[in-house]
mmCIF file of C-alpha atoms and ligand atoms in Angstrom:
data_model
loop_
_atom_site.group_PDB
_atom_site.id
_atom_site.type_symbol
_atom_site.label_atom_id
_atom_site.label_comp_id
_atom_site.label_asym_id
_atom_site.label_seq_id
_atom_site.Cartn_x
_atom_site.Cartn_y
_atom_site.Cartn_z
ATOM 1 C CA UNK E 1257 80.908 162.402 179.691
ATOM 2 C CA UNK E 1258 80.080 161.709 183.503
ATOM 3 C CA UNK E 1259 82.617 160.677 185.777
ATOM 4 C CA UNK E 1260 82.319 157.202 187.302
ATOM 5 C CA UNK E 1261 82.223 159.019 190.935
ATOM 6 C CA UNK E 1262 78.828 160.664 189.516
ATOM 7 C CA UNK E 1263 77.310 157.767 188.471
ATOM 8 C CA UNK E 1264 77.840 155.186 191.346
ATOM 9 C CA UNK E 1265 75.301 155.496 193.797
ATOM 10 C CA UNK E 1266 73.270 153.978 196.549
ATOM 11 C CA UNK E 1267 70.309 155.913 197.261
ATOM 12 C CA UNK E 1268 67.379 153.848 196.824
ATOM 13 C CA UNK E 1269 65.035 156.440 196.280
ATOM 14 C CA UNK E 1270 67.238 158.241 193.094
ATOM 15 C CA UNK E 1271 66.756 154.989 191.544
ATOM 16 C CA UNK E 1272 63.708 154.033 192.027
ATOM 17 C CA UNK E 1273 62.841 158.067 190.261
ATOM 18 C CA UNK E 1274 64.962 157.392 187.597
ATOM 19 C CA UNK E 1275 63.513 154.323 186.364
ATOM 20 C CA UNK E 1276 59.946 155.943 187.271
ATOM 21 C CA UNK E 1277 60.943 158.526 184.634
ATOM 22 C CA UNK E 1278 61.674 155.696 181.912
ATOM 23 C CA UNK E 1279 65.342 156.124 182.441
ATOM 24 C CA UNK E 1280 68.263 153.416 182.887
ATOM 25 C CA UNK E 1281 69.492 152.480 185.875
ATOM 26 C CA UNK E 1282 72.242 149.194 186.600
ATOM 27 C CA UNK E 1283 71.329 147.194 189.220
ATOM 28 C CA UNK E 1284 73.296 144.673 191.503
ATOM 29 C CA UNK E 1285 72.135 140.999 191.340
ATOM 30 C CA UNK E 1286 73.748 138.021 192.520
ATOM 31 C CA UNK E 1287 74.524 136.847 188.783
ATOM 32 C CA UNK E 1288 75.706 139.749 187.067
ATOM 33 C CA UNK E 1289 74.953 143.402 187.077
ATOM 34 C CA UNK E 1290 71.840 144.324 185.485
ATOM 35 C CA UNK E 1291 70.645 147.115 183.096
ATOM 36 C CA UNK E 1292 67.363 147.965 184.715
ATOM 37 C CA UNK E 1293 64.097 149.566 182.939
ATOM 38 C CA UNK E 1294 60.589 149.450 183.577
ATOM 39 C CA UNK E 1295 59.378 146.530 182.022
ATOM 40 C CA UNK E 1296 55.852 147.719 181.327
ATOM 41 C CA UNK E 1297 57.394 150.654 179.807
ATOM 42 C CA UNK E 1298 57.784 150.271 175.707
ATOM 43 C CA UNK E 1299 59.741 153.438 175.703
ATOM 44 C CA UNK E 1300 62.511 152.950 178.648
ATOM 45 C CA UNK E 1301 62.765 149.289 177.194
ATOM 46 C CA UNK E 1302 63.670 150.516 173.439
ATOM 47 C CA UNK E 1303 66.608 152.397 175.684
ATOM 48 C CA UNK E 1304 67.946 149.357 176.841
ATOM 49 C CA UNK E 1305 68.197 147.750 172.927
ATOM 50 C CA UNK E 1306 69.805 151.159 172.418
ATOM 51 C CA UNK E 1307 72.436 151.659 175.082
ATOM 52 C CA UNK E 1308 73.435 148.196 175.013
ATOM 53 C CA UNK E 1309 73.340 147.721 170.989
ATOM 54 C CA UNK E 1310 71.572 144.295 171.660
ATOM 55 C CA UNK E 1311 69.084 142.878 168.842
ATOM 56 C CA UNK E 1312 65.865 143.443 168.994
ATOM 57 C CA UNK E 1313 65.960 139.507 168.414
ATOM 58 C CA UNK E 1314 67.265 138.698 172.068
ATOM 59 C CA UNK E 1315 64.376 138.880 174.679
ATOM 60 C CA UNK E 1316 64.746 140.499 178.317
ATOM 61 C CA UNK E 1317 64.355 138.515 181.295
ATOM 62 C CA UNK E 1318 61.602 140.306 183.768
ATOM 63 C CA UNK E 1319 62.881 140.811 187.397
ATOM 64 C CA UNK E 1320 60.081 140.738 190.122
ATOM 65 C CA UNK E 1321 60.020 140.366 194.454
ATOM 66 C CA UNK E 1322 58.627 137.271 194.961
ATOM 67 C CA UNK E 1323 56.626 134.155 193.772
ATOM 68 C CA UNK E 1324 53.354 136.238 194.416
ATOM 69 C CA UNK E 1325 53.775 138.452 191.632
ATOM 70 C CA UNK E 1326 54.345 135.954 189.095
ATOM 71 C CA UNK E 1327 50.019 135.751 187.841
ATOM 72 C CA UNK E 1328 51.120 139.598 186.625
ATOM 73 C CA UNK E 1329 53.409 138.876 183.859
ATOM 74 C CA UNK E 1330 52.715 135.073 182.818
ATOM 75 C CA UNK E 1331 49.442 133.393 181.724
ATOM 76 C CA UNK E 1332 49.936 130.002 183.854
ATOM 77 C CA UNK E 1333 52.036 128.192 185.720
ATOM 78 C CA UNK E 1334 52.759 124.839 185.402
ATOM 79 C CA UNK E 1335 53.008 122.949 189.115
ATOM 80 C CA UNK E 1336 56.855 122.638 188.691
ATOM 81 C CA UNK E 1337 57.559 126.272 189.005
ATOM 82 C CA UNK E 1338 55.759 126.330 192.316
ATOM 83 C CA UNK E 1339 58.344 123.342 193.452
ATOM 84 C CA UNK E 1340 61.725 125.302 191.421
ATOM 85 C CA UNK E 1341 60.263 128.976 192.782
ATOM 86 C CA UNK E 1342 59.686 127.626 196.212
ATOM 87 C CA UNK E 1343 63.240 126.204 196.467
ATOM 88 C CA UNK E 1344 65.221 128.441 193.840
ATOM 89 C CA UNK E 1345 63.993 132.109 194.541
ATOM 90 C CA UNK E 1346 65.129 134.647 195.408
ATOM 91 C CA UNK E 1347 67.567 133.139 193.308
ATOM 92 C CA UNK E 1348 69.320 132.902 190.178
ATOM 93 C CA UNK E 1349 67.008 130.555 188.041
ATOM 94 C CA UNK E 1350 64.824 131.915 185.131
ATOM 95 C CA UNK E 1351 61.653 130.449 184.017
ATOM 96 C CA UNK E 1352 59.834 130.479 180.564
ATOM 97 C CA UNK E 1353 56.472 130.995 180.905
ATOM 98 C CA UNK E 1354 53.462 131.957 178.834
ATOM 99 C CA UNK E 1355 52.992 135.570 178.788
ATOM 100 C CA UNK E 1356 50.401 137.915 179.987
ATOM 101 C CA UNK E 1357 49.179 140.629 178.056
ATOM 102 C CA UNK E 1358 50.324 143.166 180.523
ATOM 103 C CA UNK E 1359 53.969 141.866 179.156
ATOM 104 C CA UNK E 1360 55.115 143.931 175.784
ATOM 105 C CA UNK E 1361 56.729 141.777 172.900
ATOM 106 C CA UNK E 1362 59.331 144.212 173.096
ATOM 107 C CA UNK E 1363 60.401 141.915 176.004
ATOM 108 C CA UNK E 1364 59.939 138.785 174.732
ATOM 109 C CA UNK E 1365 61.175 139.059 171.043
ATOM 110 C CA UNK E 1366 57.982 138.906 169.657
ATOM 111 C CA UNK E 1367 57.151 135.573 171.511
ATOM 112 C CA UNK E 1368 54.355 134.867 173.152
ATOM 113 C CA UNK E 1369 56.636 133.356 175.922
ATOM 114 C CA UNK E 1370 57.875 135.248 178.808
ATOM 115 C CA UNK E 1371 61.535 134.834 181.072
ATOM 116 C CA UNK E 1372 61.065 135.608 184.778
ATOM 117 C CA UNK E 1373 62.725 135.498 187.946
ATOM 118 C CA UNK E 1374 63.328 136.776 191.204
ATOM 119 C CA UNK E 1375 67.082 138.196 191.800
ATOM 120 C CA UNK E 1376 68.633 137.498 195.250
ATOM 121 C CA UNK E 1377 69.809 140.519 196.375
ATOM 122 C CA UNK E 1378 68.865 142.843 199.072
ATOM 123 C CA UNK E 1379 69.212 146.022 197.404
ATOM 124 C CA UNK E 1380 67.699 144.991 193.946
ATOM 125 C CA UNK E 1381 64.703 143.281 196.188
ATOM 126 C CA UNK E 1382 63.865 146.395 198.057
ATOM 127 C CA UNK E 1383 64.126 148.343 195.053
ATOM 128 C CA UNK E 1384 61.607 146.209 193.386
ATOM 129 C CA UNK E 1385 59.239 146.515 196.370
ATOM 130 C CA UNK E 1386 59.417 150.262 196.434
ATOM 131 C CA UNK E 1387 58.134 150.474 192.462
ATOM 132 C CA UNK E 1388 54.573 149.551 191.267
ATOM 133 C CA UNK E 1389 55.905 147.397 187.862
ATOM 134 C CA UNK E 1390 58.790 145.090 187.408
ATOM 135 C CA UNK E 1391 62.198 145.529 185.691
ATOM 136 C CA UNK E 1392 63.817 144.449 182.716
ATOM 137 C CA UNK E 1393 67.435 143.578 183.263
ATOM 138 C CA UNK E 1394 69.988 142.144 180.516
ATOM 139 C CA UNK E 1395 73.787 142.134 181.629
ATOM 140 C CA UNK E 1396 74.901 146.058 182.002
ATOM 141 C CA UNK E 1397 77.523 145.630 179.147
ATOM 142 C CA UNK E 1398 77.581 146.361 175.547
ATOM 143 C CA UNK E 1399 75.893 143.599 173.426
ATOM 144 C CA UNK E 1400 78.862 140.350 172.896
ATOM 145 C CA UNK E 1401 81.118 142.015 175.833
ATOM 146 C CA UNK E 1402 81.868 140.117 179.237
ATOM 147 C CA UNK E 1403 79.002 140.517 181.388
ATOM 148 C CA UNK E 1404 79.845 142.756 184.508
ATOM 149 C CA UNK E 1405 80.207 141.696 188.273
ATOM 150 C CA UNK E 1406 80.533 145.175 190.014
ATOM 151 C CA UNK E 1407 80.293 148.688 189.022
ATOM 152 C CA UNK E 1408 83.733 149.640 187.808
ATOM 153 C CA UNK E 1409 82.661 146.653 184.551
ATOM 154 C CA UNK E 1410 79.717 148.410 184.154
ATOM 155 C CA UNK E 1411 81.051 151.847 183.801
ATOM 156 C CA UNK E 1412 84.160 150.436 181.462
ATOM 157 C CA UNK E 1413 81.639 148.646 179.002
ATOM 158 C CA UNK E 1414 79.381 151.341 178.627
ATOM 159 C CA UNK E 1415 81.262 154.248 178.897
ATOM 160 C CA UNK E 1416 79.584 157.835 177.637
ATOM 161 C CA UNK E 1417 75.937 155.540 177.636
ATOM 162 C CA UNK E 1418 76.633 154.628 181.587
ATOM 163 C CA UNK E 1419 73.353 154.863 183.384
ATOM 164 C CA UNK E 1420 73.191 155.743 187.346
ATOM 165 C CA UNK E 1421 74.733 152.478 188.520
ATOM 166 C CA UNK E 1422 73.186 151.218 192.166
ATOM 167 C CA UNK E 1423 76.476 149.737 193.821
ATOM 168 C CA UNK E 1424 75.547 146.203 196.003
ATOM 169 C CA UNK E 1425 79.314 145.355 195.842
ATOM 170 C CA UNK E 1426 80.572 142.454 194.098
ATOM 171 C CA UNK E 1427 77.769 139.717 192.258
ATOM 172 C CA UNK E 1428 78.546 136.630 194.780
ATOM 173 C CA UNK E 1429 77.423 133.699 191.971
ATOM 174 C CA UNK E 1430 78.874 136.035 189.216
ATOM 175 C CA UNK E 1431 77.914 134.333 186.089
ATOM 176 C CA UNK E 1432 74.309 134.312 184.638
ATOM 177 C CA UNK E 1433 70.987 132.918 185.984
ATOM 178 C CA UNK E 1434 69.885 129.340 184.463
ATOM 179 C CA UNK E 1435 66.869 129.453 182.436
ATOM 180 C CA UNK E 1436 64.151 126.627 181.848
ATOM 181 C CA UNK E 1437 61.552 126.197 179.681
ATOM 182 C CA UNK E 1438 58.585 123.905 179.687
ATOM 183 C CA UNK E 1439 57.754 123.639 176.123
ATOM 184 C CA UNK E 1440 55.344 120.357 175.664
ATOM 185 C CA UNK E 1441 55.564 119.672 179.454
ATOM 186 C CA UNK E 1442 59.124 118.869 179.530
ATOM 187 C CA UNK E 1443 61.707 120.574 181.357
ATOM 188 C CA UNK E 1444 64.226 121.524 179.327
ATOM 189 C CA UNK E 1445 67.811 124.058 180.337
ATOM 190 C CA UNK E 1446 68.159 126.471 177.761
ATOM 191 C CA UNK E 1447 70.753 128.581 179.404
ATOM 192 C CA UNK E 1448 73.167 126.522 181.892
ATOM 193 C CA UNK E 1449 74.000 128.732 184.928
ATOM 194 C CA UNK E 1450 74.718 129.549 188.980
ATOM 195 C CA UNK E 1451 72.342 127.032 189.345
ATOM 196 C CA UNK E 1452 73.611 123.285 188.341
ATOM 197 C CA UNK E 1453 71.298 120.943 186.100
ATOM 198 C CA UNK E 1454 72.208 118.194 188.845
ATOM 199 C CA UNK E 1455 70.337 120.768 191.536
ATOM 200 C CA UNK E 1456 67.287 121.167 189.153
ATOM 201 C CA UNK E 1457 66.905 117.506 188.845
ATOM 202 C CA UNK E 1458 66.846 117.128 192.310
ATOM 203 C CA UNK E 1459 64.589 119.353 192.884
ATOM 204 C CA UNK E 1460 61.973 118.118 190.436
ATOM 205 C CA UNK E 1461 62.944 114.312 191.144
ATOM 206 C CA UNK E 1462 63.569 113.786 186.939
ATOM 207 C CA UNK E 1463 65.631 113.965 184.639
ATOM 208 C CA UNK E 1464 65.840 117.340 182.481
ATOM 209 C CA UNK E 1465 67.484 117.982 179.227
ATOM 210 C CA UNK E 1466 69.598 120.512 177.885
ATOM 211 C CA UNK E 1467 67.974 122.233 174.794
ATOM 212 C CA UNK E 1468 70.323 122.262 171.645
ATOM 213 C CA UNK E 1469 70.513 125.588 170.172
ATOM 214 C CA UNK E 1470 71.898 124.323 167.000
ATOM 215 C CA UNK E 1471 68.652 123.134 165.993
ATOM 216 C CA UNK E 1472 66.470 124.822 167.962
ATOM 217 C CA UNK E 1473 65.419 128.646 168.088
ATOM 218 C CA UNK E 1474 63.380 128.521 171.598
ATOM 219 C CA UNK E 1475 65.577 130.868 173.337
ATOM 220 C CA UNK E 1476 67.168 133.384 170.933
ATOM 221 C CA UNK E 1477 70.125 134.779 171.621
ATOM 222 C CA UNK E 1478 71.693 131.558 172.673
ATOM 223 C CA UNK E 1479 73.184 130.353 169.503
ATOM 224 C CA UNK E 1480 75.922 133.100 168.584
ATOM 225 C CA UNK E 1481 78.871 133.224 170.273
ATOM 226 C CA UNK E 1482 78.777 135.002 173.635
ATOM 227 C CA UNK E 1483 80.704 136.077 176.907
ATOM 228 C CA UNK E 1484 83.949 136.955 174.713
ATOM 229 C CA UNK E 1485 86.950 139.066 175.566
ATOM 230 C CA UNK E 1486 88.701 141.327 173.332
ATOM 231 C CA UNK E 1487 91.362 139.437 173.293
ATOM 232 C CA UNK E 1488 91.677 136.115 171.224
ATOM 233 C CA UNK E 1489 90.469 133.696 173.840
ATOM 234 C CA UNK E 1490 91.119 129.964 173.772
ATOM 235 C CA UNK E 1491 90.124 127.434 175.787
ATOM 236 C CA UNK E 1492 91.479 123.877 175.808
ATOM 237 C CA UNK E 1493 91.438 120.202 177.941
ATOM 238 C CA UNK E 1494 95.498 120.280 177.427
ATOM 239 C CA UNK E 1495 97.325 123.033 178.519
ATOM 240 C CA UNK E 1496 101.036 122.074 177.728
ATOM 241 C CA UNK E 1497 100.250 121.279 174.798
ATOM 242 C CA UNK E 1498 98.021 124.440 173.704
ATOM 243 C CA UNK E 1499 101.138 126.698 174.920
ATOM 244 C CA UNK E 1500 103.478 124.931 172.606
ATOM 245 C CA UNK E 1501 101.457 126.437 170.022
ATOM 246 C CA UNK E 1502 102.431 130.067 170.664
ATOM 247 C CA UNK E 1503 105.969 130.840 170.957
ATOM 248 C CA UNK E 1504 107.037 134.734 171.137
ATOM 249 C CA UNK E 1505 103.243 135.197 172.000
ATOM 250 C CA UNK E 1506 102.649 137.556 174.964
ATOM 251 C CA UNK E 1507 99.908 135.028 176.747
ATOM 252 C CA UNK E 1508 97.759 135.122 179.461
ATOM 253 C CA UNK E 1509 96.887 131.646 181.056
ATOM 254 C CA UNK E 1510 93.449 131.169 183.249
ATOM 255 C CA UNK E 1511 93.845 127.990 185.342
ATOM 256 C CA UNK E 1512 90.985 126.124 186.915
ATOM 257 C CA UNK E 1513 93.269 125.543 189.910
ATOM 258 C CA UNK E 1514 97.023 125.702 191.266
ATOM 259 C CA UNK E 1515 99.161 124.149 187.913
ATOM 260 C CA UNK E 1516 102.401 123.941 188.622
ATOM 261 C CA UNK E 1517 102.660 125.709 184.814
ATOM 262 C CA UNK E 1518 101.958 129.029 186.435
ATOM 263 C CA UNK E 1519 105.369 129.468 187.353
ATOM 264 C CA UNK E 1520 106.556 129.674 183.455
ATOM 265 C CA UNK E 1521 103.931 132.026 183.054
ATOM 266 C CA UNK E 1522 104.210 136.195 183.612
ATOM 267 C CA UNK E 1523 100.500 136.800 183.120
ATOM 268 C CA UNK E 1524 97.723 134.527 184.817
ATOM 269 C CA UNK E 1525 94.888 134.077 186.960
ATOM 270 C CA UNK E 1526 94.035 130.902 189.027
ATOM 271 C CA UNK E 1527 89.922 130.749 189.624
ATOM 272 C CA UNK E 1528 90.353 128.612 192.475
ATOM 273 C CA UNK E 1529 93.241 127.530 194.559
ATOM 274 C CA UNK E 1530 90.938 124.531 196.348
ATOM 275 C CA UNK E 1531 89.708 124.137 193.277
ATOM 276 C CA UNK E 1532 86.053 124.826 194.199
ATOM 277 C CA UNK E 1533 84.016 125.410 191.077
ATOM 278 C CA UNK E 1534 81.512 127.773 192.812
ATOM 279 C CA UNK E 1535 84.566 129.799 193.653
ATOM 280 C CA UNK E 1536 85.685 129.530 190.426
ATOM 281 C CA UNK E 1537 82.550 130.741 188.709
ATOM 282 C CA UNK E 1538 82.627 133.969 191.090
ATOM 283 C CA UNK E 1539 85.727 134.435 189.868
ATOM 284 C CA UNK E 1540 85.442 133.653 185.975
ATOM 285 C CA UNK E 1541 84.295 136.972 184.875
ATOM 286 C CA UNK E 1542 86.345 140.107 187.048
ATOM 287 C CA UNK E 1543 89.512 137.264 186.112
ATOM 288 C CA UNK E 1544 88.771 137.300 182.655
ATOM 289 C CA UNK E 1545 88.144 141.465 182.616
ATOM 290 C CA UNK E 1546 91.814 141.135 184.249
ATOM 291 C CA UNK E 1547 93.503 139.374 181.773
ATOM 292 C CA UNK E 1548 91.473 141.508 178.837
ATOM 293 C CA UNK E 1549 93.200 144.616 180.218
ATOM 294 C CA UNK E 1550 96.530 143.454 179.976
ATOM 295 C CA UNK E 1551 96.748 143.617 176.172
ATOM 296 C CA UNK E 1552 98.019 140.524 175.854
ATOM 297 C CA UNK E 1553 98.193 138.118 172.027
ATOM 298 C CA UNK E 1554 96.120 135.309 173.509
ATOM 299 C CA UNK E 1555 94.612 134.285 176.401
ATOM 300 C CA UNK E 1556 94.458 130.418 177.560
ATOM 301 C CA UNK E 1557 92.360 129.067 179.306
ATOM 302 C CA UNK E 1558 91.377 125.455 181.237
ATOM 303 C CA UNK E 1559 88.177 123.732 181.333
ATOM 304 C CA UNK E 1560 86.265 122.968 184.661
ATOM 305 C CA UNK E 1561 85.990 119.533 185.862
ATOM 306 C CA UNK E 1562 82.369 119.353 183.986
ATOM 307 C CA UNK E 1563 79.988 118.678 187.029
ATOM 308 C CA UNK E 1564 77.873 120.585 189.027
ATOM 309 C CA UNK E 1565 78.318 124.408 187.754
ATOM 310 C CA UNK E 1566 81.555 123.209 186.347
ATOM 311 C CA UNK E 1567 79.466 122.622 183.222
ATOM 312 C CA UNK E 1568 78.109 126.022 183.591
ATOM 313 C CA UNK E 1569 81.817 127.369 183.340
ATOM 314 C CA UNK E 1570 82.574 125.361 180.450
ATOM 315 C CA UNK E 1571 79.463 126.842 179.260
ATOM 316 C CA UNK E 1572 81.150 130.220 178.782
ATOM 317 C CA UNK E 1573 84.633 129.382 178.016
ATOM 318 C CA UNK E 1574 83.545 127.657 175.154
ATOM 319 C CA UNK E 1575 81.341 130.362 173.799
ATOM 320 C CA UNK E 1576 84.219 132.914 175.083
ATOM 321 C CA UNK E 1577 86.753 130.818 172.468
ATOM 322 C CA UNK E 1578 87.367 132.122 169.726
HETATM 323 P P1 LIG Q 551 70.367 137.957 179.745
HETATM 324 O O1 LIG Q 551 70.894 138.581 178.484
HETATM 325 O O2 LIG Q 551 71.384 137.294 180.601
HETATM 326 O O3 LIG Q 551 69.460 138.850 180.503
HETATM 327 O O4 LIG Q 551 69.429 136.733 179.296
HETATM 328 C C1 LIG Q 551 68.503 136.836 178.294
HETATM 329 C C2 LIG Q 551 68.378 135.500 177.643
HETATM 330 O O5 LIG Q 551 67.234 134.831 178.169
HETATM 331 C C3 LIG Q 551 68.109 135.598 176.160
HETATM 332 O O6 LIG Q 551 69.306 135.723 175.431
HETATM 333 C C4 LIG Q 551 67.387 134.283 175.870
HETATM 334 O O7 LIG Q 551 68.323 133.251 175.619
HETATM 335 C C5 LIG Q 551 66.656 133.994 177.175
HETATM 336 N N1 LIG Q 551 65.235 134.349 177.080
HETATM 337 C C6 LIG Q 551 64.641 135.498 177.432
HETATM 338 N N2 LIG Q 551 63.326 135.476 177.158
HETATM 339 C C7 LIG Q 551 63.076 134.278 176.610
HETATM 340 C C8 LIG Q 551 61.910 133.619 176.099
HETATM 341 N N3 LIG Q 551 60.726 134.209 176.089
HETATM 342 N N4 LIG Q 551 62.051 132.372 175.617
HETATM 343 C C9 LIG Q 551 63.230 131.744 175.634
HETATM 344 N N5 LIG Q 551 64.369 132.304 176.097
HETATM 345 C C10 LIG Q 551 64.292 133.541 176.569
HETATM 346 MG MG1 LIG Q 552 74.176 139.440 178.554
#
């Protein structure tokens, strides 16, 4: 097995071979780290379902430069990803889109529907100018495991499978992209994310729904539970009274913001002292990696207030709950 000092690098041009060669390589985003593969490449994307044990059920989202690329990899686009890609990208917002033919259904899942974006970060964008086809890029962790915001996560998820991992430091949003989809013209959130549903609506100047995966199977992968931590992981609107619960129980608390209940506790994590809930969600992740080291019998955790990317957070606490 490779050492994690053998692994990290940040020569452009090593990546940029490796993934010419239909290998792996994790790439920094402002979201989460990626697991990167040539996305017109059937073989080096069968490597990602492999490495990461994800099902062949859950589609990829394609990484590309800029706006201009876009006619490559989707069929048409509708006039409201002009207004979302004009304001959103680079940037962590995914659209669903028809797909070309140039786009496998090894990416999509066997839809004829294709996820796309454009990541904002410098390294990832220059890396994607220097090759001539996109990437493919689900979170660089073990299917069901919490998604990874540096290198160090990367390595400890996948362990012996670790690709060459491109270090760009710390993701800055440091939860996933938000997806939309425009199925019978309407805009509809089928992933909450770094970007808020209130910014979207702005944006578009209507309303947009979010889609309900209970009844709906428009974007796979979205149903099961998600995000979770080894460790039994609750979250909960009342504190105090959750704690009650679990006497003699080594637990692990993670606060929203300053509670003056931290001082009973030995093991916690506050996501934001101003209680800023973009903070927060750059925080949510590497704090609950913390607390899922410590070997603890439960971890508690508070909800967000639920506005802005507040409801994103809540988004993954939920599905982190066990
Ligand atoms: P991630 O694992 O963060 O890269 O995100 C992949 C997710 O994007 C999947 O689990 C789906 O929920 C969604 N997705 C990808 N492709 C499609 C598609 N063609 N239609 C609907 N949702 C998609
Ligand atoms: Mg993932």
């Amino acid at each position: 097995m490779k050492k994690y000092s053998e692994l990290v690098i940040t020569d452009l041009k090593a990546a940029a071979k490796t993934l010419s060669n239909d290998d792996l390589v994790a790439i920094p985003t402002e979201t989460v780290y990626g697991l990167a593969a040539n996305a017109f490449s059937e073989n080096a994307i069968d490597k990602i379902y492999q490495t990461k044990n994800r099902p062949q059920t859950n589609p990829l989202i394609v990484h590309l430069h800029n706006f201009e690329q876009l006619p490559k990899v989707a069929k048409t686009i509708p006039k409201e990803v002009e207004l979302l890609a004009a304001h959103f990208w680079p940037g962590p917002l995914t659209v669903v889109l028809e797909k070309s033919d140039a786009i496998s259904t090894k990416v999509t899942a066997g839809k004829n529907t294709v996820a796309v974006r454009v990541p904002n970060h410098e390294l990832t964008l220059a890396l994607l100018r220097s090759l001539a086809f996109p990437l493919v890029a689900p979170s660089a962790n073990k299917s069901n495991h919490i998604s990874p915001t540096c290198p160090q996560h990367v390595f400890n998820s996948l362990k012996e499978d670790s690709p060459l991992i491109l270090d760009g430091g710390i993701c800055s949003k440091g939860i996933e992209s938000t997806i939309i989809g425009f199925e019978n013209h309407k805009p509809t959130i089928y992933r909450l994310g770094s970007i808020s549903k209130e910014a979207i609506e702005a944006v578009l100047g209507t309303s947009v729904q979010l889609a309900n995966h209970e009844v709906s199977s428009i974007a796979p992968g979205m149903q099961k539970k998600h995000y979770a931590p080894r460790t039994p992981f609750i979250s909960c609107t009342n504190l105090q009274e959750e704690l009650k619960k679990y006497p003699n129980k080594k637990i692990g608390v993670l606060f929203f913001t300053e509670n003056p209940l931290a001082k009973q506790m030995l093991h916690y994590r506050i996501l934001s002292s101003s209680g800023c809930v973009e903070e927060a969600m750059a925080n949510l992740y590497k704090m609950m990696h913390e607390l899922d080291e410590l070997e603890l019998d439960v971890i508690l955790s508070e909800l967000a207030p639920e506005k802005g990317v507040g409801a994103s957070i809540n988004d993954r606490l939920t599905r982190a709950s066990s």
